[in-house]
CSV table of C-alpha atoms in Angstrom, one decimal:
chain,number,residue,atom,x,y,z
A,1,UNK,CA,-0.1,-14.4,-8.5
A,2,UNK,CA,-3.5,-14.0,-9.2
A,3,UNK,CA,-4.7,-10.5,-7.6
A,4,UNK,CA,-8.1,-8.9,-6.9
A,5,UNK,CA,-7.5,-4.9,-6.4
A,6,UNK,CA,-10.2,-3.8,-4.1
A,7,UNK,CA,-11.1,-0.2,-5.2
A,8,UNK,CA,-10.0,1.1,-8.8
A,9,UNK,CA,-9.6,4.6,-8.1
A,10,UNK,CA,-6.9,6.0,-9.8
A,11,UNK,CA,-3.9,5.4,-7.8
A,12,UNK,CA,-5.4,1.5,-8.1
A,13,UNK,CA,-5.2,1.9,-11.8
A,14,UNK,CA,-1.7,3.2,-11.6
A,15,UNK,CA,-0.4,-0.1,-9.9
A,16,UNK,CA,-2.0,-2.6,-12.5
A,17,UNK,CA,-0.5,-0.3,-15.5
A,18,UNK,CA,2.6,-0.5,-13.9
A,19,UNK,CA,2.9,-4.6,-12.7
A,20,UNK,CA,1.7,-5.2,-16.6
A,21,UNK,CA,4.6,-3.0,-18.0
A,22,UNK,CA,6.7,-4.6,-15.5
A,23,UNK,CA,5.9,-8.3,-16.3
A,24,UNK,CA,5.1,-8.7,-19.9
A,25,UNK,CA,6.2,-12.4,-20.3
A,26,UNK,CA,3.5,-13.2,-17.8
A,27,UNK,CA,5.6,-14.6,-15.2
A,28,UNK,CA,4.6,-13.7,-11.4
A,29,UNK,CA,1.5,-11.3,-12.6
A,30,UNK,CA,-1.1,-13.4,-14.3
A,31,UNK,CA,-4.7,-12.1,-13.4
A,32,UNK,CA,-6.4,-9.3,-11.6
A,33,UNK,CA,-9.3,-8.5,-10.7
A,34,UNK,CA,-10.6,-5.2,-10.6
A,35,UNK,CA,-13.3,-4.8,-8.1
A,36,UNK,CA,-15.3,-1.7,-7.1
A,37,UNK,CA,-18.5,-0.6,-5.4
A,38,UNK,CA,-18.7,1.4,-8.4
A,39,UNK,CA,-18.5,-1.5,-11.1
A,40,UNK,CA,-19.2,1.2,-14.2
A,41,UNK,CA,-15.8,2.6,-12.7
A,42,UNK,CA,-14.1,-0.9,-12.6
A,43,UNK,CA,-15.4,-1.6,-16.4
A,44,UNK,CA,-14.1,1.9,-17.6
A,45,UNK,CA,-10.3,1.2,-16.1
A,46,UNK,CA,-10.7,-2.3,-17.7
A,47,UNK,CA,-11.3,-1.3,-21.0
A,48,UNK,CA,-8.7,1.7,-20.8
A,49,UNK,CA,-6.1,-0.7,-19.9
A,50,UNK,CA,-7.7,-3.3,-22.3
A,51,UNK,CA,-5.3,-6.4,-21.3
A,52,UNK,CA,-6.6,-10.1,-21.3
A,53,UNK,CA,-5.0,-10.8,-18.2
A,54,UNK,CA,-7.6,-8.4,-16.2
A,55,UNK,CA,-11.0,-8.9,-15.5
A,56,UNK,CA,-13.7,-6.4,-13.4
A,57,UNK,CA,-16.5,-7.2,-11.0
A,58,UNK,CA,-18.5,-5.5,-8.4
A,59,UNK,CA,-17.8,-5.6,-4.4
A,60,UNK,CA,-19.0,-3.5,-1.6
A,61,UNK,CA,-15.8,-3.6,0.6
A,62,UNK,CA,-17.2,-3.0,3.6
A,63,UNK,CA,-19.3,-6.6,3.4
A,64,UNK,CA,-16.8,-9.4,4.4
A,65,UNK,CA,-18.9,-12.1,2.9
A,66,UNK,CA,-18.9,-11.0,-0.5
A,67,UNK,CA,-15.4,-9.8,-0.5
A,68,UNK,CA,-14.6,-13.9,0.7
A,69,UNK,CA,-16.9,-14.7,-2.3
A,70,UNK,CA,-14.9,-12.8,-4.8
A,71,UNK,CA,-11.9,-13.9,-3.6
A,72,UNK,CA,-12.9,-18.1,-3.8
A,73,UNK,CA,-14.7,-17.4,-7.2
A,74,UNK,CA,-11.9,-15.7,-8.9
A,75,UNK,CA,-8.7,-18.1,-7.1
A,76,UNK,CA,-7.6,-15.1,-5.8
A,77,UNK,CA,-4.2,-15.5,-3.8
A,78,UNK,CA,-3.1,-12.2,-3.4
A,79,UNK,CA,-5.4,-9.1,-2.3
A,80,UNK,CA,-4.6,-5.5,-2.9
A,81,UNK,CA,-6.5,-3.1,-0.8
A,82,UNK,CA,-7.0,0.1,-2.9
A,83,UNK,CA,-9.8,1.1,-1.3
A,84,UNK,CA,-11.3,3.8,1.3
A,85,UNK,CA,-9.4,3.7,4.6
A,86,UNK,CA,-12.8,2.1,6.6
A,87,UNK,CA,-13.3,-0.4,4.3
A,88,UNK,CA,-9.2,-1.6,5.2
A,89,UNK,CA,-10.1,-4.1,8.4
A,90,UNK,CA,-13.0,-5.5,6.6
A,91,UNK,CA,-10.5,-5.9,3.4
A,92,UNK,CA,-7.6,-7.5,5.8
A,93,UNK,CA,-9.8,-9.8,7.7
A,94,UNK,CA,-11.3,-11.4,4.3
A,95,UNK,CA,-8.1,-12.1,3.0
A,96,UNK,CA,-6.9,-13.9,6.1
A,97,UNK,CA,-9.9,-15.9,6.2
A,98,UNK,CA,-9.6,-16.9,2.3
A,99,UNK,CA,-5.9,-18.0,3.1
A,100,UNK,CA,-5.0,-15.2,1.1
A,101,UNK,CA,-1.7,-13.0,1.2
A,102,UNK,CA,-2.4,-9.4,1.5
A,103,UNK,CA,-1.3,-6.0,0.9
A,104,UNK,CA,-2.7,-2.3,2.0
A,105,UNK,CA,-1.2,1.6,1.2
A,106,UNK,CA,-2.4,2.4,4.7
A,107,UNK,CA,-4.6,1.2,7.8
A,108,UNK,CA,-7.4,2.6,9.6
A,109,UNK,CA,-8.1,4.9,13.0
A,110,UNK,CA,-10.7,5.5,15.0
A,111,UNK,CA,-10.1,9.1,16.8
A,112,UNK,CA,-12.3,9.2,20.4
A,113,UNK,CA,-15.3,11.9,20.4
A,114,UNK,CA,-13.1,13.9,23.2
A,115,UNK,CA,-9.6,12.9,22.6
A,116,UNK,CA,-7.5,13.7,25.6
A,117,UNK,CA,-4.5,14.9,23.6
A,118,UNK,CA,-1.0,14.6,25.4
A,119,UNK,CA,1.6,11.4,26.1
A,120,UNK,CA,-0.3,8.1,24.9
A,121,UNK,CA,-1.8,7.5,21.6
A,122,UNK,CA,-4.9,4.9,23.3
A,123,UNK,CA,-5.8,8.2,25.3
A,124,UNK,CA,-7.1,10.0,21.9
A,125,UNK,CA,-8.1,7.2,19.6
A,126,UNK,CA,-10.2,4.1,20.0
A,127,UNK,CA,-8.8,2.5,17.3
A,128,UNK,CA,-5.0,2.8,16.6
A,129,UNK,CA,-3.1,2.9,13.1
A,130,UNK,CA,-1.8,-0.3,12.5
A,131,UNK,CA,-2.7,-1.7,15.8
A,132,UNK,CA,-5.6,-3.9,14.0
A,133,UNK,CA,-3.0,-5.4,11.5
A,134,UNK,CA,0.0,-5.6,13.8
A,135,UNK,CA,-2.3,-7.4,16.6
A,136,UNK,CA,-2.9,-10.3,14.1
A,137,UNK,CA,0.7,-11.0,13.1
A,138,UNK,CA,0.8,-13.9,14.9
A,139,UNK,CA,-2.2,-15.8,14.0
A,140,UNK,CA,-1.2,-14.7,10.3
A,141,UNK,CA,2.3,-16.2,10.9
A,142,UNK,CA,0.7,-19.3,12.1
A,143,UNK,CA,-1.5,-19.4,9.3
A,144,UNK,CA,1.4,-18.9,7.0
A,145,UNK,CA,-0.2,-15.5,5.2
A,146,UNK,CA,1.9,-12.6,4.6
A,147,UNK,CA,0.2,-9.3,4.7
A,148,UNK,CA,2.2,-6.2,4.0
A,149,UNK,CA,0.8,-2.8,5.0
A,150,UNK,CA,1.8,0.8,4.4
A,151,UNK,CA,2.7,0.2,0.8
A,152,UNK,CA,2.9,3.7,-1.3
A,153,UNK,CA,5.4,6.7,-1.1
A,154,UNK,CA,4.6,7.2,2.3
A,155,UNK,CA,4.2,5.1,4.3
A,156,UNK,CA,5.8,3.2,1.5
A,157,UNK,CA,9.0,4.2,0.2
A,158,UNK,CA,10.1,6.6,2.8
A,159,UNK,CA,10.0,3.6,4.9
A,160,UNK,CA,12.8,1.6,2.7
A,161,UNK,CA,14.8,5.0,3.1
A,162,UNK,CA,14.3,5.2,6.9
A,163,UNK,CA,15.7,1.5,7.1
A,164,UNK,CA,18.7,2.3,4.5
A,165,UNK,CA,20.0,5.7,6.2
A,166,UNK,CA,19.5,3.8,9.7
A,167,UNK,CA,21.7,0.5,7.9
A,168,UNK,CA,24.1,2.5,5.6
A,169,UNK,CA,24.4,6.2,6.4
A,170,UNK,CA,24.5,5.9,10.1
A,171,UNK,CA,25.9,4.6,13.2
A,172,UNK,CA,23.0,5.7,15.3
A,173,UNK,CA,20.2,7.2,14.3
A,174,UNK,CA,18.5,9.7,16.7
A,175,UNK,CA,15.8,11.6,14.4
A,176,UNK,CA,13.5,10.2,11.8
A,177,UNK,CA,11.1,12.9,10.6
A,178,UNK,CA,9.3,12.3,7.1
A,179,UNK,CA,8.2,15.5,4.9
A,180,UNK,CA,5.8,15.9,1.8
A,181,UNK,CA,6.1,19.1,-0.4
A,182,UNK,CA,5.2,20.3,-3.2
A,183,UNK,CA,5.4,23.1,-5.5
A,184,UNK,CA,2.2,21.8,-7.5
A,185,UNK,CA,0.4,24.7,-8.7
A,186,UNK,CA,-3.2,23.7,-10.4
A,187,UNK,CA,-4.8,25.9,-13.5
A,188,UNK,CA,-8.0,26.8,-14.0
A,189,UNK,CA,-9.2,25.2,-10.5
A,190,UNK,CA,-8.0,28.3,-8.5
A,191,UNK,CA,-11.4,29.1,-6.8
A,192,UNK,CA,-11.8,25.2,-5.8
A,193,UNK,CA,-10.0,23.2,-2.9
A,194,UNK,CA,-8.1,20.7,-4.5
A,195,UNK,CA,-7.3,17.7,-2.1
A,196,UNK,CA,-4.9,16.0,-4.5
A,197,UNK,CA,-5.2,12.7,-3.0
A,198,UNK,CA,-8.4,9.9,-1.8
A,199,UNK,CA,-10.7,12.6,-0.3
A,200,UNK,CA,-11.8,10.5,2.4
A,201,UNK,CA,-8.3,10.1,3.1
A,202,UNK,CA,-7.1,13.1,3.5
A,203,UNK,CA,-9.9,13.7,5.5
A,204,UNK,CA,-8.8,11.0,7.8
A,205,UNK,CA,-4.9,12.0,8.2
A,206,UNK,CA,-5.4,15.9,8.5
A,207,UNK,CA,-8.8,15.9,10.5
A,208,UNK,CA,-7.5,13.4,13.1
A,209,UNK,CA,-5.0,13.9,16.1
A,210,UNK,CA,-1.5,14.1,15.0
A,211,UNK,CA,0.7,11.6,16.2
A,212,UNK,CA,4.8,12.4,16.8
A,213,UNK,CA,7.0,10.1,19.0
A,214,UNK,CA,9.5,11.4,21.4
A,215,UNK,CA,11.3,9.0,24.0
A,216,UNK,CA,12.4,11.7,26.3
A,217,UNK,CA,9.3,12.5,27.3
A,218,UNK,CA,8.1,9.1,27.4
A,219,UNK,CA,6.7,8.1,23.7
A,220,UNK,CA,4.0,8.8,21.7
A,221,UNK,CA,2.9,12.4,21.8
A,222,UNK,CA,-1.1,13.4,20.4
A,223,UNK,CA,-1.7,16.8,19.5
A,224,UNK,CA,-4.4,18.7,17.8
A,225,UNK,CA,-4.6,18.8,14.3
A,226,UNK,CA,-2.6,21.4,12.2
A,227,UNK,CA,0.0,21.8,14.8
A,228,UNK,CA,3.3,21.8,14.6
A,229,UNK,CA,3.7,24.3,11.9
A,230,UNK,CA,7.1,24.9,10.3
A,231,UNK,CA,9.3,26.0,7.2
A,232,UNK,CA,11.0,23.9,5.7
A,233,UNK,CA,13.2,23.7,2.2
A,234,UNK,CA,12.2,20.7,0.5
A,235,UNK,CA,15.2,19.7,-2.0
A,236,UNK,CA,14.6,20.8,-5.8
A,237,UNK,CA,11.2,22.0,-4.8
A,238,UNK,CA,12.0,25.0,-2.4
A,239,UNK,CA,10.3,26.4,1.0
A,240,UNK,CA,6.7,24.7,2.2
A,241,UNK,CA,4.9,25.5,5.4
A,242,UNK,CA,4.4,21.9,7.1
A,243,UNK,CA,2.2,20.6,9.8
A,244,UNK,CA,1.9,17.6,11.3
A,245,UNK,CA,-0.3,14.5,10.5
A,246,UNK,CA,-1.5,11.5,11.7
A,247,UNK,CA,0.7,9.0,9.3
A,248,UNK,CA,1.8,5.3,10.1
A,249,UNK,CA,5.4,6.1,9.6
A,250,UNK,CA,5.5,7.3,13.4
A,251,UNK,CA,4.3,4.1,14.4
A,252,UNK,CA,6.7,1.6,12.3
A,253,UNK,CA,9.6,3.3,12.0
A,254,UNK,CA,9.7,3.3,16.0
A,255,UNK,CA,8.4,-0.4,16.1
A,256,UNK,CA,11.2,-1.7,13.6
A,257,UNK,CA,14.1,1.2,13.6
A,258,UNK,CA,14.3,1.7,17.8
A,259,UNK,CA,17.3,-0.7,18.0
A,260,UNK,CA,19.5,2.0,15.8
A,261,UNK,CA,19.3,4.0,18.0
A,262,UNK,CA,15.9,6.6,17.4
A,263,UNK,CA,14.7,9.2,20.0
A,264,UNK,CA,12.3,11.5,17.3
A,265,UNK,CA,10.0,10.7,14.9
A,266,UNK,CA,7.5,13.0,13.1
A,267,UNK,CA,5.5,13.6,9.9
A,268,UNK,CA,4.4,16.6,8.1
A,269,UNK,CA,3.1,17.6,5.4
A,270,UNK,CA,2.7,21.2,2.8
A,271,UNK,CA,-1.1,21.9,3.1
A,272,UNK,CA,-2.6,24.4,0.8
A,273,UNK,CA,-3.6,27.7,3.5
A,274,UNK,CA,-7.2,27.6,1.9
A,275,UNK,CA,-7.9,24.1,2.7
A,276,UNK,CA,-6.7,24.2,6.0
A,277,UNK,CA,-9.3,27.2,6.7
A,278,UNK,CA,-12.0,25.0,5.2
A,279,UNK,CA,-11.3,21.9,6.8
A,280,UNK,CA,-11.1,23.7,10.0
A,281,UNK,CA,-14.6,25.3,9.1
A,282,UNK,CA,-15.3,22.0,8.7
A,283,UNK,CA,-14.4,20.6,11.6
A,284,UNK,CA,-16.4,23.1,13.9
A,285,UNK,CA,-19.5,22.3,12.0
A,286,UNK,CA,-18.8,18.6,12.3
A,287,UNK,CA,-18.9,17.9,9.0
A,288,UNK,CA,-16.0,15.6,9.2
A,289,UNK,CA,-17.6,13.1,11.7
A,290,UNK,CA,-18.0,9.4,10.5
A,291,UNK,CA,-20.8,8.9,12.2
A,292,UNK,CA,-24.3,8.6,10.9
A,293,UNK,CA,-26.6,11.6,11.4
A,294,UNK,CA,-30.3,11.7,10.2
A,295,UNK,CA,-31.1,14.1,7.3
A,296,UNK,CA,-35.0,14.1,6.5
A,297,UNK,CA,-35.1,10.1,7.7
A,298,UNK,CA,-32.2,9.5,5.8
A,299,UNK,CA,-28.2,7.9,7.1
A,300,UNK,CA,-25.6,9.8,6.4
A,301,UNK,CA,-22.2,9.7,7.0
A,302,UNK,CA,-21.1,13.6,6.8
A,303,UNK,CA,-17.5,12.8,5.8
A,304,UNK,CA,-19.2,10.8,3.0
A,305,UNK,CA,-21.0,14.3,1.7
A,306,UNK,CA,-17.3,16.0,1.9
A,307,UNK,CA,-16.3,13.3,-0.2
A,308,UNK,CA,-18.6,13.2,-2.6
A,309,UNK,CA,-18.9,16.7,-3.5
A,310,UNK,CA,-15.1,17.9,-3.4
A,311,UNK,CA,-13.4,17.9,-6.5
A,312,UNK,CA,-12.3,14.6,-7.3
A,313,UNK,CA,-8.4,13.9,-7.6
A,314,UNK,CA,-8.4,12.0,-10.6
A,315,UNK,CA,-10.0,15.0,-12.6
A,316,UNK,CA,-7.2,17.3,-12.2
A,317,UNK,CA,-4.3,16.0,-14.4
A,318,UNK,CA,-2.6,18.0,-17.3
A,319,UNK,CA,-3.9,21.7,-15.5
A,320,UNK,CA,-1.4,20.8,-12.7
A,321,UNK,CA,1.9,21.9,-12.8
A,322,UNK,CA,5.2,21.2,-10.5
A,323,UNK,CA,6.7,18.2,-8.5
A,324,UNK,CA,6.0,16.1,-5.3
A,325,UNK,CA,8.9,15.3,-2.9
A,326,UNK,CA,8.9,13.5,0.0
A,327,UNK,CA,11.7,12.0,1.9
A,328,UNK,CA,13.2,11.7,5.4
A,329,UNK,CA,15.0,13.8,7.2
A,330,UNK,CA,17.4,12.0,9.4
A,331,UNK,CA,19.6,13.0,12.0
A,332,UNK,CA,22.6,11.1,14.0
A,333,UNK,CA,26.1,9.6,14.4
A,334,UNK,CA,28.2,8.8,11.7
A,335,UNK,CA,32.2,8.1,12.8
A,336,UNK,CA,31.6,9.9,16.1
A,337,UNK,CA,30.8,13.0,14.5
A,338,UNK,CA,27.3,14.6,14.2
A,339,UNK,CA,25.4,13.8,10.5
A,340,UNK,CA,22.4,14.8,9.0
A,341,UNK,CA,20.9,13.9,5.7
A,342,UNK,CA,17.4,13.5,3.7
A,343,UNK,CA,16.9,10.6,1.3
A,344,UNK,CA,14.4,11.6,-0.9
A,345,UNK,CA,12.1,11.1,-4.0
A,346,UNK,CA,10.9,14.3,-6.7
A,347,UNK,CA,7.6,13.4,-9.4
A,348,UNK,CA,6.8,15.8,-11.1
A,349,UNK,CA,3.6,16.3,-12.9
A,350,UNK,CA,4.9,16.4,-16.6
A,351,UNK,CA,6.6,12.8,-16.0
A,352,UNK,CA,3.4,12.0,-14.2
A,353,UNK,CA,1.1,12.4,-17.0
A,354,UNK,CA,3.7,11.5,-20.0
A,355,UNK,CA,4.0,7.7,-17.8
A,356,UNK,CA,0.2,7.3,-16.8
A,357,UNK,CA,-1.7,10.0,-18.0
A,358,UNK,CA,-2.1,10.6,-13.7
A,359,UNK,CA,-1.4,13.7,-11.8
A,360,UNK,CA,1.8,13.3,-9.7
A,361,UNK,CA,0.2,13.0,-6.0
A,362,UNK,CA,-1.9,9.5,-7.2
A,363,UNK,CA,1.4,8.2,-9.7
A,364,UNK,CA,3.8,8.5,-6.9
A,365,UNK,CA,1.7,6.9,-4.5
A,366,UNK,CA,1.0,3.7,-7.3
A,367,UNK,CA,4.1,3.6,-8.7
A,368,UNK,CA,5.8,3.0,-4.7
A,369,UNK,CA,3.3,0.1,-4.2
A,370,UNK,CA,3.5,-1.4,-7.8
A,371,UNK,CA,7.1,-2.0,-7.2
A,372,UNK,CA,7.0,-3.5,-3.3
A,373,UNK,CA,4.1,-5.3,-5.0
A,374,UNK,CA,6.6,-6.7,-7.8
A,375,UNK,CA,9.1,-7.6,-4.9
A,376,UNK,CA,6.5,-9.7,-2.9
A,377,UNK,CA,5.5,-11.5,-6.0
A,378,UNK,CA,9.0,-12.1,-6.8
A,379,UNK,CA,9.2,-13.6,-3.2
A,380,UNK,CA,11.9,-11.2,-2.0
A,381,UNK,CA,9.4,-9.5,0.2
A,382,UNK,CA,7.1,-11.9,1.3
A,383,UNK,CA,7.3,-13.8,4.7
A,384,UNK,CA,4.7,-14.9,7.1
A,385,UNK,CA,2.8,-12.5,9.7
A,386,UNK,CA,2.4,-8.9,9.4
A,387,UNK,CA,5.2,-6.4,8.3
A,388,UNK,CA,5.7,-2.7,6.9
A,389,UNK,CA,8.6,-2.2,4.5
A,390,UNK,CA,11.2,-2.2,7.6
A,391,UNK,CA,11.1,-5.1,7.7
A,392,UNK,CA,12.7,-6.2,4.6
A,393,UNK,CA,16.0,-5.1,3.0
A,394,UNK,CA,16.0,-2.2,1.1
A,395,UNK,CA,18.3,-2.7,-1.4
A,396,UNK,CA,16.2,-4.5,-3.5
A,397,UNK,CA,13.6,-2.1,-3.7
A,398,UNK,CA,15.8,0.6,-3.9
A,399,UNK,CA,17.4,-1.5,-7.4
A,400,UNK,CA,13.9,-1.4,-8.3
A,401,UNK,CA,13.6,2.6,-8.2
A,402,UNK,CA,16.7,2.7,-10.3
A,403,UNK,CA,15.7,0.2,-12.9
A,404,UNK,CA,12.6,2.1,-13.5
A,405,UNK,CA,13.6,5.5,-13.3
A,406,UNK,CA,12.0,6.5,-10.1
A,407,UNK,CA,14.7,8.2,-8.8
A,408,UNK,CA,15.8,9.1,-5.4
A,409,UNK,CA,18.4,10.9,-4.4
A,410,UNK,CA,20.3,12.2,-0.7
A,411,UNK,CA,21.5,15.4,0.6
A,412,UNK,CA,23.9,15.8,2.9
A,413,UNK,CA,23.5,19.0,5.3
């Protein structure tokens, strides 16, 4: 596999480091081009990792022809998108036009200026999450190329968990609810707003209208940001306050797992109360917008300003204490009786720092994506068309998790 990594942030770096570690004999990971709009950042990652399989270069991932030129120049056969969400469709199309296979960790969506909320995603979104990709499924099949979307911890590993629960823990699964929580604390940053992940991605997910699925009510339901607040006891973590967020799992699980009897699906995440308050202020000031505005004769995207000014996740490392916990709560029927359980993965910041020198949120996401890419490279998670991980057998992924000590557990209720 000759891979082009688009975006050399902390998650991208984690992915490459793990792939190199997993294939020291260069049997399936032979080359990687580290590409970024900030070529100095790509160069720094190249120096840090220091492996002969790596090169670095400049690419503006909003420019399709530039992405294609780099793919062709370096004889790339697999493109990994670890860039900002607004670049996703450009990179996806560039890979297709170059007859390359492709993967990403999330898709792009664009909410309407005035969302209608209520039933139907299309009433609140100009571009619905995953739709751009799944609409291209047939042409990717005809071309014979593979596109894997939504790799990471969530979406990604949790999609594998959901498929496993449907196949092996239940006769009928009626509800799947993704829960993303933590007990992280950050020393020395008490007065700062901490996003914990790519700032653009957080703004996309949290500020957009959220989506859940309820078959009895007619399908997908769209609600205002920060709705659906609940308190939930996360395994090994403790009580978390969670809110609904727009996330691809709600769409992909309904697409692939409805045959198991799925009636309800949601995604909720734990957000710091100060961050919620700040984001609500930004929303009221329209500073979360992605449409350019004129500032003293200069075109500026408000969300870019926030992303540039905020404390960056890769600057927060060993100051962080605690753990992440991400999993799927499933409810259904087994042997004629009601059943409820949660399949989850916990990752401590100490563990993340020891393995990667990266904070837990970043490392957990990168670790998950790297495992899926390894299965792709070995031909196990590879078939023509556009798919998320529910389309594949969950067992190989879980075996890799066990092999790499990326521990998962199942809690019965």
